[in-house]
Short mmCIF file of C-alpha atoms in Angstrom, two decimals:
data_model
loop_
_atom_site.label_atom_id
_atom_site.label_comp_id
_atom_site.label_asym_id
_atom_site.label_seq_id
_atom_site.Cartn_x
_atom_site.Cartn_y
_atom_site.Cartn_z
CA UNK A 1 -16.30 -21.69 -20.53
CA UNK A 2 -14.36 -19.15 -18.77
CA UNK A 3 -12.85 -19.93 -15.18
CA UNK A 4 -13.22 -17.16 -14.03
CA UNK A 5 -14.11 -13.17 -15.45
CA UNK A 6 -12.97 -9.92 -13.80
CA UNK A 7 -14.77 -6.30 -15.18
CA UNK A 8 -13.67 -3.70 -13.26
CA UNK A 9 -15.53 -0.87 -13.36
CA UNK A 10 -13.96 2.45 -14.21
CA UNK A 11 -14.52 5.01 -10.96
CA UNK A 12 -15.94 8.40 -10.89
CA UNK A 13 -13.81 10.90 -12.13
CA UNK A 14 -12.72 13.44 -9.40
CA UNK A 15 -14.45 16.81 -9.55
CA UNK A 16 -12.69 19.44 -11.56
CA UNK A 17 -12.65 21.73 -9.06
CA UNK A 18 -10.31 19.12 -6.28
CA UNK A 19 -13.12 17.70 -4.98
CA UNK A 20 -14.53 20.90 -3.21
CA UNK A 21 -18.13 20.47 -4.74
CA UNK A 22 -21.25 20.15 -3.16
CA UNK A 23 -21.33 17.71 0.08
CA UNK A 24 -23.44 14.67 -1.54
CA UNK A 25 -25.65 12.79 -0.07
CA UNK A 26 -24.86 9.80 2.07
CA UNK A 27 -24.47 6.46 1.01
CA UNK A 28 -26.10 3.27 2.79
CA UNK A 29 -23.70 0.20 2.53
CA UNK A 30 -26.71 -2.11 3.21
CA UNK A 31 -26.45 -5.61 4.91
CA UNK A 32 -22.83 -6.00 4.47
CA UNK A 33 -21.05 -8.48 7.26
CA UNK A 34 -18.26 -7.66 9.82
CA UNK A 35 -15.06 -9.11 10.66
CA UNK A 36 -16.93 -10.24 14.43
CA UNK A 37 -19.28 -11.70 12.23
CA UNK A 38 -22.12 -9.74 12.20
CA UNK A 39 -24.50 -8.28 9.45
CA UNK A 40 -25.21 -4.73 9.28
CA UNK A 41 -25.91 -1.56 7.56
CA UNK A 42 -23.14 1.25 7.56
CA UNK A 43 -24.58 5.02 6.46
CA UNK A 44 -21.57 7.36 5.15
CA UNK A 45 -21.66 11.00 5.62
CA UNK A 46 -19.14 13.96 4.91
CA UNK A 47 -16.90 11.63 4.08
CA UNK A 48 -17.23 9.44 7.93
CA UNK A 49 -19.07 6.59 8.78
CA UNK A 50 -22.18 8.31 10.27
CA UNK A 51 -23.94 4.93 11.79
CA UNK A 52 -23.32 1.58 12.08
CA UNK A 53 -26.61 -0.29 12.79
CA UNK A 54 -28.70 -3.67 12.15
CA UNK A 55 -29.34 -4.85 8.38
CA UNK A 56 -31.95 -2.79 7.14
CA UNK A 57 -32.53 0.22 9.99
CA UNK A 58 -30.76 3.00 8.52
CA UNK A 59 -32.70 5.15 5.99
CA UNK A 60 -32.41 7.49 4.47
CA UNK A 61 -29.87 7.62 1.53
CA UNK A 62 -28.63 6.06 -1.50
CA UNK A 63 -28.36 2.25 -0.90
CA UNK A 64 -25.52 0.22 -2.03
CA UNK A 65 -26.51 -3.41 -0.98
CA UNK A 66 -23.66 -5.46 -0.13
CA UNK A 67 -24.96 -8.78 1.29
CA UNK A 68 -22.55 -11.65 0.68
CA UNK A 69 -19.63 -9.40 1.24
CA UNK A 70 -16.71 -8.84 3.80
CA UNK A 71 -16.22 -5.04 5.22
CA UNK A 72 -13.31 -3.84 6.12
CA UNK A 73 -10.89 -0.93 6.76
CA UNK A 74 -9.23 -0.27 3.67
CA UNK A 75 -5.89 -0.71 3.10
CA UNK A 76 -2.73 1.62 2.82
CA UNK A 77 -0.08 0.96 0.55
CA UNK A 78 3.20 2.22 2.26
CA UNK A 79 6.08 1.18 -0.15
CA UNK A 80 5.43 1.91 -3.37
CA UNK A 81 7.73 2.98 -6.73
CA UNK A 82 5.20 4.79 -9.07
CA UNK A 83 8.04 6.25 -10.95
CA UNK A 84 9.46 3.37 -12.70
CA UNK A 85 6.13 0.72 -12.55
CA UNK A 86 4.84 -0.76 -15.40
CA UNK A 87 8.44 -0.71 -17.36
CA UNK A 88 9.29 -4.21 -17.20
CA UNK A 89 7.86 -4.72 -20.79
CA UNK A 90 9.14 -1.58 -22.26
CA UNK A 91 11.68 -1.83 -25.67
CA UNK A 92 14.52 0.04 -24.98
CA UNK A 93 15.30 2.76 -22.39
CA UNK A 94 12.70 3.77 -19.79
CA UNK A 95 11.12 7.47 -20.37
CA UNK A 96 11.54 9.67 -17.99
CA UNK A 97 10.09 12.45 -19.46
CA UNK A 98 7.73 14.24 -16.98
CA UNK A 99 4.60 13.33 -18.67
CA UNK A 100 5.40 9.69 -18.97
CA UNK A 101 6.44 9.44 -15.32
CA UNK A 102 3.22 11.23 -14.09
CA UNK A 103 1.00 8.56 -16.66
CA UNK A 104 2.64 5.69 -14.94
CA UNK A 105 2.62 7.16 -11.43
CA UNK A 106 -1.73 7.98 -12.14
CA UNK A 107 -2.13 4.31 -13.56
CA UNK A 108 0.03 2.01 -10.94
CA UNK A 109 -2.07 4.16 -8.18
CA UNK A 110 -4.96 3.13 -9.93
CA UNK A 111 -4.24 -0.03 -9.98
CA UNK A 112 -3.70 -0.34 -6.17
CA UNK A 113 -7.12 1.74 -5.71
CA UNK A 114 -9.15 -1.21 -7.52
CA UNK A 115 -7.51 -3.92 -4.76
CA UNK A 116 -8.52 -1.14 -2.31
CA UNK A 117 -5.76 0.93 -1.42
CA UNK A 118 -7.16 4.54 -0.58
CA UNK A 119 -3.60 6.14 0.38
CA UNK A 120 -0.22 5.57 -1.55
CA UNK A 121 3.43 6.05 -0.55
CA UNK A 122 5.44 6.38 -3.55
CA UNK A 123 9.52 6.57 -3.09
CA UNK A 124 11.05 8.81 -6.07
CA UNK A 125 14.31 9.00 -6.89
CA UNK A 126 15.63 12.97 -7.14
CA UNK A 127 18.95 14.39 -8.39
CA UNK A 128 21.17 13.61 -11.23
CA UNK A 129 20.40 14.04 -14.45
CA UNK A 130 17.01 14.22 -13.87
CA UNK A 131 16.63 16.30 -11.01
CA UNK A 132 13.55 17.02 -9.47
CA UNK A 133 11.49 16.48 -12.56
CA UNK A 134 10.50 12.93 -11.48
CA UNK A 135 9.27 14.25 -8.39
CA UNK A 136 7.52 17.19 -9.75
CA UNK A 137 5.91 14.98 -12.14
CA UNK A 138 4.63 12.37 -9.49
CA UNK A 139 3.06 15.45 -7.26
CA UNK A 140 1.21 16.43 -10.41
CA UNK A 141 -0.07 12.73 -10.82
CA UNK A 142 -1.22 13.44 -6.91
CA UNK A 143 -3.14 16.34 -7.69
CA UNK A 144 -4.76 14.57 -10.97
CA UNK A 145 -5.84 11.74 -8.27
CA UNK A 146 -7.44 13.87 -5.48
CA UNK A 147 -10.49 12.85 -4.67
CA UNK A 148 -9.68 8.86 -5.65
CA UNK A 149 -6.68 8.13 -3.59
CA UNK A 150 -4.14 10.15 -1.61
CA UNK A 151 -0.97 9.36 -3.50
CA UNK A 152 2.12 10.89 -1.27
CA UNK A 153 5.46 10.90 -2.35
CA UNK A 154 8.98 10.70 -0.84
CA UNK A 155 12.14 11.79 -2.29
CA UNK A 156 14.71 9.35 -2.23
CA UNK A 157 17.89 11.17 -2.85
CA UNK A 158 21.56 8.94 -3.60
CA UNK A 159 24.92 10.07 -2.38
CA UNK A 160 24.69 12.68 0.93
CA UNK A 161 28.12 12.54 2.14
CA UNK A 162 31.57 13.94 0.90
CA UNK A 163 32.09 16.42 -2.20
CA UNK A 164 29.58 14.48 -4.07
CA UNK A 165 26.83 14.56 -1.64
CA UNK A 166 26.85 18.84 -1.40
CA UNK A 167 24.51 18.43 -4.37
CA UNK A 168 21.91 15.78 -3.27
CA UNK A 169 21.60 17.71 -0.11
CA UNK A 170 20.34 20.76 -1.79
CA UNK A 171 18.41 19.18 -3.61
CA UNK A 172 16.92 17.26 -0.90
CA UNK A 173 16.12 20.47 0.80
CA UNK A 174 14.39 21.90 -2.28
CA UNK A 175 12.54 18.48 -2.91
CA UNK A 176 10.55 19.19 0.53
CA UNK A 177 9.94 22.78 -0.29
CA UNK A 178 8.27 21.51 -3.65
CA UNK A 179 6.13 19.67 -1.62
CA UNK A 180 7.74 15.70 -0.66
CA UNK A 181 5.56 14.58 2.06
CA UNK A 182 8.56 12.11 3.16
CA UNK A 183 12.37 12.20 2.93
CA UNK A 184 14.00 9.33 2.28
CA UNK A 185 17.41 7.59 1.57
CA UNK A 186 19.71 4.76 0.49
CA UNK A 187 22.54 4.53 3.51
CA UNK A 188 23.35 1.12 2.00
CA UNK A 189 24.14 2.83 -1.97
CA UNK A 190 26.59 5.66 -0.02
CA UNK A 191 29.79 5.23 0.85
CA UNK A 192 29.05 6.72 4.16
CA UNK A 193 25.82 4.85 5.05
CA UNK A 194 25.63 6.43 8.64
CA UNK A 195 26.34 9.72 7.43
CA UNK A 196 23.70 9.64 4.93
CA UNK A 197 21.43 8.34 7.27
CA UNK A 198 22.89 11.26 9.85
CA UNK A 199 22.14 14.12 7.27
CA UNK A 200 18.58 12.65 6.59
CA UNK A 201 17.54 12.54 9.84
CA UNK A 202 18.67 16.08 10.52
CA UNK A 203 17.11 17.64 7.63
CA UNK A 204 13.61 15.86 9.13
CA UNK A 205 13.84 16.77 12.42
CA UNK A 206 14.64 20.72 11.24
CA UNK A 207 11.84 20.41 8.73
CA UNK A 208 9.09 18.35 10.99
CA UNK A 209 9.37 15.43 7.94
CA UNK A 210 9.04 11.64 8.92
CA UNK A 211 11.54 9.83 7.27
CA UNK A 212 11.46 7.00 5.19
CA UNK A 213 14.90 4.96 3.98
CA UNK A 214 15.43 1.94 1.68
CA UNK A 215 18.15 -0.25 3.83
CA UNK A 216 18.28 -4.08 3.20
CA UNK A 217 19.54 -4.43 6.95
CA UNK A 218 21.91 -7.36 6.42
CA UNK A 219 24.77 -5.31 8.37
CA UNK A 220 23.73 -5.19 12.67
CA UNK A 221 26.03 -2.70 13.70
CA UNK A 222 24.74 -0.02 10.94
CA UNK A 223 21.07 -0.61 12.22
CA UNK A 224 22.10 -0.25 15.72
CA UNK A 225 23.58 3.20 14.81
CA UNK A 226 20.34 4.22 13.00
CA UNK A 227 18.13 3.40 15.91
CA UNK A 228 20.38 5.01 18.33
CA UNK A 229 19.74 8.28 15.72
CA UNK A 230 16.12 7.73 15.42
CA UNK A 231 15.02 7.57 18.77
CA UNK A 232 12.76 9.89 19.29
CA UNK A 233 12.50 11.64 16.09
CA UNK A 234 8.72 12.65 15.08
CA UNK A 235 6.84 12.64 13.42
CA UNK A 236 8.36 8.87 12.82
CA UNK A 237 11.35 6.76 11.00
CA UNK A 238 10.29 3.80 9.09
CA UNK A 239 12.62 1.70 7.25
CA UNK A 240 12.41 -1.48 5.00
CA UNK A 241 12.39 -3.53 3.19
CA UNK A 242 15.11 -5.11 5.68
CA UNK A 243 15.27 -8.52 3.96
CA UNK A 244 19.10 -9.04 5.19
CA UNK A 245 17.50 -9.29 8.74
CA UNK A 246 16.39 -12.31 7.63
CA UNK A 247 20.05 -13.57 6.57
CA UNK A 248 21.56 -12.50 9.96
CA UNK A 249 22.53 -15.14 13.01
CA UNK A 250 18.85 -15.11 14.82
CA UNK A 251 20.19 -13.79 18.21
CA UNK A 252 22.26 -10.70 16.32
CA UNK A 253 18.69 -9.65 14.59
CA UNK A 254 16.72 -10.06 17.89
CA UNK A 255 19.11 -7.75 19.49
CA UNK A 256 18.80 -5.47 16.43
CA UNK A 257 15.10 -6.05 16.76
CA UNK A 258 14.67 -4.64 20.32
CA UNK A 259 16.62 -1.41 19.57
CA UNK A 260 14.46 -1.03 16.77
CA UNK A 261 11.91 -1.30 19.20
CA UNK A 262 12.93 0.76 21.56
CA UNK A 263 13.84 3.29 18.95
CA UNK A 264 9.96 3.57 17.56
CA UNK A 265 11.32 2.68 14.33
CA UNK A 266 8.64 0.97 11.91
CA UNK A 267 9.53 -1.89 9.46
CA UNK A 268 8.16 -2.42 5.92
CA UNK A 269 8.04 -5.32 4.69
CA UNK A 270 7.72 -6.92 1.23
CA UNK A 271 6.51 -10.17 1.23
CA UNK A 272 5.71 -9.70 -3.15
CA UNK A 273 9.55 -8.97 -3.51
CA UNK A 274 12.29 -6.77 -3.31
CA UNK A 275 12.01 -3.28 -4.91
CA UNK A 276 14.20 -0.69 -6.95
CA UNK A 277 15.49 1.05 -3.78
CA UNK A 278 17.78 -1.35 -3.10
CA UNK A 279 19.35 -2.57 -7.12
CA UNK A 280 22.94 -2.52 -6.60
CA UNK A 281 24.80 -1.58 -9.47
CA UNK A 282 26.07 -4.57 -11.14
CA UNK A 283 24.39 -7.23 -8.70
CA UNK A 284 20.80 -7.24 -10.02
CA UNK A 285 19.94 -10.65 -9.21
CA UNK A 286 22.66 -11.76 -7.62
CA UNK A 287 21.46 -11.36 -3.64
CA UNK A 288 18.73 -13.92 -2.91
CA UNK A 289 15.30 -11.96 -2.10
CA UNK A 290 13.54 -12.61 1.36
CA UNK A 291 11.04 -11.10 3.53
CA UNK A 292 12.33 -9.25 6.32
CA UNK A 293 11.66 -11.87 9.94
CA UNK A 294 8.56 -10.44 10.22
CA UNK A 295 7.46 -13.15 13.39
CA UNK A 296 10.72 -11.93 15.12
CA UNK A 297 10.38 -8.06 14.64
CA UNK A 298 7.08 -8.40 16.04
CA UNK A 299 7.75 -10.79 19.10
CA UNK A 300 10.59 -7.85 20.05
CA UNK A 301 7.53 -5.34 19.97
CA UNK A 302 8.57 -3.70 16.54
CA UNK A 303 5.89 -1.83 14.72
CA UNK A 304 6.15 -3.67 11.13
CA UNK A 305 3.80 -2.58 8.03
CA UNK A 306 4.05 -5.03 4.93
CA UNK A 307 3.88 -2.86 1.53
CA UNK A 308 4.17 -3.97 -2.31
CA UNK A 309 7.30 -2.61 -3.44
CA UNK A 310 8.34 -2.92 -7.24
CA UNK A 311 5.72 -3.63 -9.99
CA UNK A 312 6.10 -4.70 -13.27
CA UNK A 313 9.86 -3.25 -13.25
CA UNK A 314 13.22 -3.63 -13.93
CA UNK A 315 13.88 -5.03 -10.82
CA UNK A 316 10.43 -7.27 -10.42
CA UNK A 317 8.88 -8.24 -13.76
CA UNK A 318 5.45 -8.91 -12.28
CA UNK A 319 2.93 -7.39 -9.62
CA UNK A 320 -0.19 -7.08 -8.02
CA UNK A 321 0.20 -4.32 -6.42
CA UNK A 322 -2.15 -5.98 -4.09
CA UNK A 323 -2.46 -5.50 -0.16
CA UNK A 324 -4.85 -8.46 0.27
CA UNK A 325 -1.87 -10.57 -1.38
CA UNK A 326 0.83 -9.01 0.77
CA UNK A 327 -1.39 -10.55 3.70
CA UNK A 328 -2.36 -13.55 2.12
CA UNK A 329 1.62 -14.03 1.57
CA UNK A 330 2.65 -13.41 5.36
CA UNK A 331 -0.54 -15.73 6.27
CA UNK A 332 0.72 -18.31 4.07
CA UNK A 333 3.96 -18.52 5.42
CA UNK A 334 3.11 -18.68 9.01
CA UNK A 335 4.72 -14.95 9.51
CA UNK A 336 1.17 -13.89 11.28
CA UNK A 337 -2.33 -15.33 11.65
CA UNK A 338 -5.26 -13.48 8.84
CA UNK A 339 -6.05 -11.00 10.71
CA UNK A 340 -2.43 -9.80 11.95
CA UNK A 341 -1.61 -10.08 8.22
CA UNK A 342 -4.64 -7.81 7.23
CA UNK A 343 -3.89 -5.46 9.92
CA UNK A 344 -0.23 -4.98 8.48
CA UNK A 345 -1.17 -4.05 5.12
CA UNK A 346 -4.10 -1.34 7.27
CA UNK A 347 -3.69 -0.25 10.23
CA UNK A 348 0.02 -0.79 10.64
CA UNK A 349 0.43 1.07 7.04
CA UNK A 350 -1.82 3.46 7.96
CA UNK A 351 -0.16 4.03 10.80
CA UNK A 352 3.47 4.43 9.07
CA UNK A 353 1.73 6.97 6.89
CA UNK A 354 0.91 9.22 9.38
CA UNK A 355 -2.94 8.39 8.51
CA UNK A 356 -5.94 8.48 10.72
CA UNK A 357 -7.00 5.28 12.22
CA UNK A 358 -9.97 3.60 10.73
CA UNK A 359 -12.28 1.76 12.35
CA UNK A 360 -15.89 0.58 10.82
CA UNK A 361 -17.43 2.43 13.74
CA UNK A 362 -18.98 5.45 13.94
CA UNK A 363 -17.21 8.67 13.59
CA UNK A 364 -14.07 6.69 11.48
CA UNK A 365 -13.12 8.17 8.17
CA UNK A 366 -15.14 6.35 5.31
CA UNK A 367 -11.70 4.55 4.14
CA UNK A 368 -13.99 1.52 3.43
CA UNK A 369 -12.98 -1.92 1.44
CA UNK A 370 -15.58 -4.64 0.44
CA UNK A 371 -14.54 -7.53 -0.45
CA UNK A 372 -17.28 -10.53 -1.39
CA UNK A 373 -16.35 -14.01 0.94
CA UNK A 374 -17.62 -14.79 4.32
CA UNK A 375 -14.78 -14.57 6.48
CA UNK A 376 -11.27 -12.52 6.73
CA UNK A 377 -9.18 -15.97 5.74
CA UNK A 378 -11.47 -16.93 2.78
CA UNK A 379 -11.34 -12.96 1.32
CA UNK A 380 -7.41 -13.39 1.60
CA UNK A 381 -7.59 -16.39 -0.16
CA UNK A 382 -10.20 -15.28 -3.21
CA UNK A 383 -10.70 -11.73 -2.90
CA UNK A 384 -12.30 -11.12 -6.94
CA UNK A 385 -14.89 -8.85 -6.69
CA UNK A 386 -14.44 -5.46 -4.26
CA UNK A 387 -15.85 -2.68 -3.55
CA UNK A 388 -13.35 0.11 -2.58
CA UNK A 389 -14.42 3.39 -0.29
CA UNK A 390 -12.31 6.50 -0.18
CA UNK A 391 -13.82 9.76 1.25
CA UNK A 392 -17.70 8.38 1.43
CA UNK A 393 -18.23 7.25 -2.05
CA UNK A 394 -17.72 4.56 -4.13
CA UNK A 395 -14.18 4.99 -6.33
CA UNK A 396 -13.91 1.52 -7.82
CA UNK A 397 -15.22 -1.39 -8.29
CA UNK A 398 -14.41 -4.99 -9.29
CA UNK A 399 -17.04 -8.10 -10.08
CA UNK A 400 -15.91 -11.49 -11.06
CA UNK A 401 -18.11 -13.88 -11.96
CA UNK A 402 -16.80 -18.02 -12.03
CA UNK A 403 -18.96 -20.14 -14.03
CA UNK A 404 -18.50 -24.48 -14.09
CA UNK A 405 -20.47 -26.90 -16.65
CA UNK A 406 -23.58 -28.35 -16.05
CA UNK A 407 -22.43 -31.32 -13.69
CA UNK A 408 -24.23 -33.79 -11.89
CA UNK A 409 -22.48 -34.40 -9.09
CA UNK A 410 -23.34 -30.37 -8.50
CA UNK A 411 -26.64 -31.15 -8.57
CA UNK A 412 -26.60 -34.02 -6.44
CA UNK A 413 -24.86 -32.95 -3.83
CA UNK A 414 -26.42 -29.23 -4.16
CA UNK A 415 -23.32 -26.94 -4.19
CA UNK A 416 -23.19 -23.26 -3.95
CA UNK A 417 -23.03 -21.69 -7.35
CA UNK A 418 -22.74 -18.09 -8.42
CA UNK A 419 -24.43 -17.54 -12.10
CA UNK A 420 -25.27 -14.18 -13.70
CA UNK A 421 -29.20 -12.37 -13.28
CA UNK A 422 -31.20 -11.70 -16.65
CA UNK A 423 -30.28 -8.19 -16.21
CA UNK A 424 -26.23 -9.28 -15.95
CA UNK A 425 -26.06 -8.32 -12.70
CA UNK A 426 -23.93 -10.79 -10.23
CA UNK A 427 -26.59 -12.33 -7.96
CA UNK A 428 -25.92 -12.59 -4.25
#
C-alpha cells in the first residue's frame, strides 16, 4: 500500500504568441480558506484578483473549487542557480553547451513553479571560457517560460579588479545590454573584494540595475565597507547567503547588522544549504554550512528574504527547490514564527525582486498558491497537493493522495481519512 502518491499535473503550455492572446475568462477559486481563517470565494480577472467575497457569492466564471485548502500569496524564489541544477548525478563533465544550459534552466524553474514559485531569480556565471553563452542561454529559457513563471536572471561575473578584471568588466557591461535583469558579484572570490564590490555598484547605479552579490559575510569590516557603498543605491542591494554572520562574535554581527540596516541592504538566506556562488577553489566541503542569524538580522531591522540556493549540484547533491521548506526550515529552528517564515520566502522575496506586492485582496496581482491543510503551520509541515496561480490561471498542479489499511482502531475512534472518488478524483 503506498504511503503516500504525488501526480503532478503537467501545466498549460504558454501561448505561442508570449502570452498576448485573447483575455480569458475569469476563474472562480471557490470556497477556499484564508490565513485569518475564513472561507471564501476569490474571482480572477486580467490577470488580478477581481473580488474576494463569501463561499459561494461570486458568479459568474469558471469554478475551480478549493474547499479543504489553504490560500495564499505565492511565493518568490530569490536565489536560485538554474545554470548548473540538476548536475549532481551527471557522468563526467557538466555541459555547458547553450542548449543544455537553457533545458536545465526551463526544468529547475519548473520545478519551483509546481511548489508555487511564480517568479525566479537565477544567478549565472558570465566570462571565461564561456562567455556570455550561459547567460544568453538562460534568457532564452525565460522567454520559453513566459506566461508560467517570470524567470529573471543575474550575471554573476568573477575577477573585477586589476589587469585581469578589464575583461569581466566589459563583459559585465555587455551582459546588461543583452538583457540581465540583476548584476551581481563574488567580492569574497577577488582579490580585491571591495573593489569588486566598488565597480559593481557603480556600473548599477549608472545603469539603474539592483544589485545582487554572493558574499558569505564571515569578514565584519568588508560588510561594513559594502553598506557604507550601498546606502542609498536604488533600485536596491541584496546580498546573501551570509552564513559567516553566523560564525562571527554575536556583538561584531549585530553591529554589522544595524549598518546593514541602515544601509537598506536585504539578506538572503538559505536555510536548504549553501550554493555554487560561494565554492572556493580547493575547499569544497571544507567550511561548515549555516544559515545566515536570521533572528538577529531581523531584531536590527534588516530586510532578510530566505531563497533555495543550489539544487541537485556539485556543490548540494539534493533539493527541493521548495519555498514552503525554506519556511518550514527557519520555523523549525526557532529563526521566526510560520507566518514570518512564509512571509520570507513571499513577500520579503518578492520584495528583493523588485515585484509587486501581493495581497489576496482585491485589486492584487493573481500570484496565487493553494496549498490543501487547514492552517499556515500544518501546510508548512505537509504541503502535498497545491495549486499554483501565476497571471489568473491555473499553471500547475500537484495531488497526493495517502492511503492506510483497513484498521480498527480507525474505525473506532473515527479518524479523518482521505480515499480516492469512483471517478479518481481526490475527495475533499
Amino acid at each position: 500500500m503506498p504511503e503516500s502518491q504525488q501526480q503532478p499535473q503537467q501545466p498549460q503550455q504558454p501561448p505561442r504568441n508570449g502570452g498576448a492572446g485573447p483575455e480569458p475568462t475569469a476563474l472562480v477559486l471557490g470556497g477556499v480558506r484564508l490565513a485569518d481563517g475564513r472561507t471564501v470565494d476569490v474571482r480572477l480577472s486580467g490577470g488580478r484578483i477581481e473580488a474576494v467575497g463569501t463561499a459561494g457569492s461570486l458568479v459568474p466564471g469558471t469554478r475551480l473549487e478549493l474547499g479543504g485548502y489553504l490560500l495564499l500569496p505565492a511565493p518568490a524564489e530569490p536565489h536560485a542557480h538554474c545554470d548548473t541544477a540538476l548536475t549532481a548525478d551527471m557522468a563526467g563533465p557538466v555541459p555547458y553547451a547553450p542548449g543544455d544550459i537553457q533545458r536545465r534552466s526551463v526544468e529547475a524553474a519548473l520545478l519551483q513553479l509546481g511548489h508555487g514559485a511564480t517568479a525566479l531569480r537565477t544567478h549565472v556565471r558570465i566570462g571565461g571560457v564561456h562567455g556570455l553563452r550561459s547567460l544568453e542561454a538562460v534568457l532564452e529559457a525565460g522567454r520559453t517560460l513566459r506566461g508560467l513563471t517570470e524567470l529573471s536572471a543575474v550575471a554573476v561575473p568573477r575577477v573585477l579588479t586589476g589587469a585581469a578584471g578589464a575583461d569581466g568588466l566589459a563583459t559585465l557591461r555587455d551582459a546588461v545590454e543583452m538583457g540581465a535583469a540583476v548584476i551581481g558579484g563574488c567580492p569574497d572570490l577577488d582579490p580585491d573584494p571591495t573593489g569588486h564590490a566598488e565597480a559593481v555598484l557603480d556600473l548599477a547605479a549608472r545603469h539603474g540595475c539592483a544589485v545582487d552579490l554572493h558574499t558569505d559575510g564571515d569578514d565584519p569590516a568588508r560588510l561594513a565597507r559594502l553598506a557604507a557603498m550601498a546606502g542609498g543605491l536604488r533600485p536596491g542591494v541584496t546580498i546573501g547567503p551570509c552564513g559567516g554572520l553566523s560564525r562571527l562574535p554575536l556583538e561584531s554581527a549585530g553591529r554589522i547588522a544595524e549598518r546593514l540596516a541602515a544601509a537598506g541592504v536585504t539578506v538572503v538566506c538559505l536555510p536548504q544549504g549553501d550554493c555554487a556562488g560561494l565554492e572556493h577553489q580547493g575547499m569544497r566541503g571544507a567550511r561548515p554550512c549555516a544559515c545566515a542569524p536570521v533572528r538577529l538580522l531581523r531584531a536590527a531591522g534588516v530586510r532578510v528574504a530566505a531563497g533555495s540556493g543550489a539544487l541537485r549540484d556539485a556543490v548540494n547533491p539534493v533539493g527541493r527547490g521548495d519555498p514552503l521548506e525554506a519556511a518550514f526550515l527557519l520555523a523549525s529552528r526557532g529563526e521566526l514564527r510560520p507566518d514570518e517564515a512564509y512571509e520570507a520566502v513571499c513577500g520579503r522575496a518578492r520584495a528583493a525582486m523588485g515585484l509587486a506586492e501581493v495581497r489576496v485582496e482585491a485589486g492584487f496581482p493573481a500570484e496565487l498558491l493553494a496549498v490543501r491543510g487547514d492552517g499556515l503551520a500544518g501546510v508548512l509541515s505537509l504541503a502535498y497537493s497545491r495549486v499554483v496561480v501565476h497571471r489568473g490561471r491555473v499553471v500547475a498542479r500537484t495531488s497526493a493522495v495517502r492511503e492506510y489499511c483497513d484498521s480498527a482502531a480507525a474505525v473506532a475512534l473515527d479518524l479523518p481519512r482521505q480515499a480516492r472518488s469512483q471517478s479518481g478524483g481526490e475527495q475533499q
